[in-house]
Every structure is written in structure tokens, then in C-alpha cells.
C-alpha positions in Angstrom: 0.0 0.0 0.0 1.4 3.6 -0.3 0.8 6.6 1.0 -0.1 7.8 4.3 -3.3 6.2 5.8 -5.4 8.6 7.9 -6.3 7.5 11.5 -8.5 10.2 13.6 -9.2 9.9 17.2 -12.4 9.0 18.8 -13.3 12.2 19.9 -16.5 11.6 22.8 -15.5 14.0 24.8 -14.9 17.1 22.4 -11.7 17.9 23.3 -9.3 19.5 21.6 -7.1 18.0 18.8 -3.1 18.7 20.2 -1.5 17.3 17.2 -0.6 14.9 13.9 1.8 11.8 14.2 3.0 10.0 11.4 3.9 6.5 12.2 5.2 3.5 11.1 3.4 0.2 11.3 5.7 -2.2 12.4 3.0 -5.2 13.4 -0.7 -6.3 13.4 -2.2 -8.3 15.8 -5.8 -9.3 16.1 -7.3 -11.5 19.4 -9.9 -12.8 20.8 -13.0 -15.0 20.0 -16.2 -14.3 19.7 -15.4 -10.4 20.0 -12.3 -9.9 18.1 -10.1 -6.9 18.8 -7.8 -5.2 15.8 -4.2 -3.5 16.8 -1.3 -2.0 14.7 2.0 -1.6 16.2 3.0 1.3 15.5 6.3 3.5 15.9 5.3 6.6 17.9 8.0 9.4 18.9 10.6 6.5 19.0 8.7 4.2 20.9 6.3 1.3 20.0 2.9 1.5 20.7 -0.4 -0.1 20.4 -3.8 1.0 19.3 -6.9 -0.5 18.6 -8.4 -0.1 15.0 -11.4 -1.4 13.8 -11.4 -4.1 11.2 -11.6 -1.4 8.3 -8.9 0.0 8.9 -7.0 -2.8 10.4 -7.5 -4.9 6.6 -6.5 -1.5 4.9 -2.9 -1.4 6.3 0.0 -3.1 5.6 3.5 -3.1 7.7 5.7 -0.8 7.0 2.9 1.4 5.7 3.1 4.9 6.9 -0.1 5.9 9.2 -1.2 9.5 10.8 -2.8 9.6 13.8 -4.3 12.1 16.2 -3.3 13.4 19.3 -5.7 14.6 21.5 -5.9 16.4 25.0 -8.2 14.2 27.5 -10.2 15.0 30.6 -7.7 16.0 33.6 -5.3 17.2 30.7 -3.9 13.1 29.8 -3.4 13.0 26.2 -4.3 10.4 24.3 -4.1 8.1 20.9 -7.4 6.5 20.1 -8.2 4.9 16.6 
């Protein structure tokens, strides 16, 4: 796949959008049974992470593709990364 593969935050709480991160995927996993659960490993600010994506996105992207994600501020000013 090429290009960069949009992934916006689940905004419930209105909070404000901080930033952009492009990351690399470096690994998908998916687990569970009945209720399975989608995650890209990514390559955040030097550091791997996890987030959950749903199936979508999780079929759409390929390692070593390039993903952005946002970065939002969260209640009691903890910032966080959810696809």
C-alpha cells in the first residue's frame, strides 16, 4: 500500500485535537473469539505502541505502511491516541 493512511481519534469527549503523528506500522495483531479486537503496532516518537483499529482500517494497512494519527488532549489534561 502507499501513502499515508489517515487514522483520527475517537473524539466523545470534544476535546481539543493537540496534534498529527505520522507513524510507522511495524505489526498487526488481532485476538480474541467471539469479540475480536484489531491493533497496529506502531512506531510513535521512538517508541512502540499499540492502538486498537477497527477491522476497516486494520484490513486497509499493511506493515511498514506509513499511518497519521491524532493526538488529543483528554479530561484531567492526559493526552491520548485513540483509533
Amino acid at each position: 500500500t502507499t501513502g499515508i493512511t489517515t487514522i483520527d481519534v475517537i473524539n466523545t469527549t470534544n476535546t481539543p485535537k493537540i496534534s498529527n503523528h505520522e507513524c510507522l506500522v511495524v505489526e498487526k495483531i488481532s485476538s480474541g473469539g467471539r469479540r475480536m479486537k484489531f491493533y497496529l503496532h506502531i512506531i510513535l516518537n521512538g517508541k512502540e505502541e499499540s492502538i486498537q483499529v477497527d477491522l476497516d482500517t486494520y484490513n486497509s494497512t499493511d506493515i511498514n505502511d506509513y499511518i497519521e494519527i491524532s493526538y488529543y488532549k483528554g479530561n484531567l489534561n492526559i493526552p491520548y491516541y485513540e483509533p
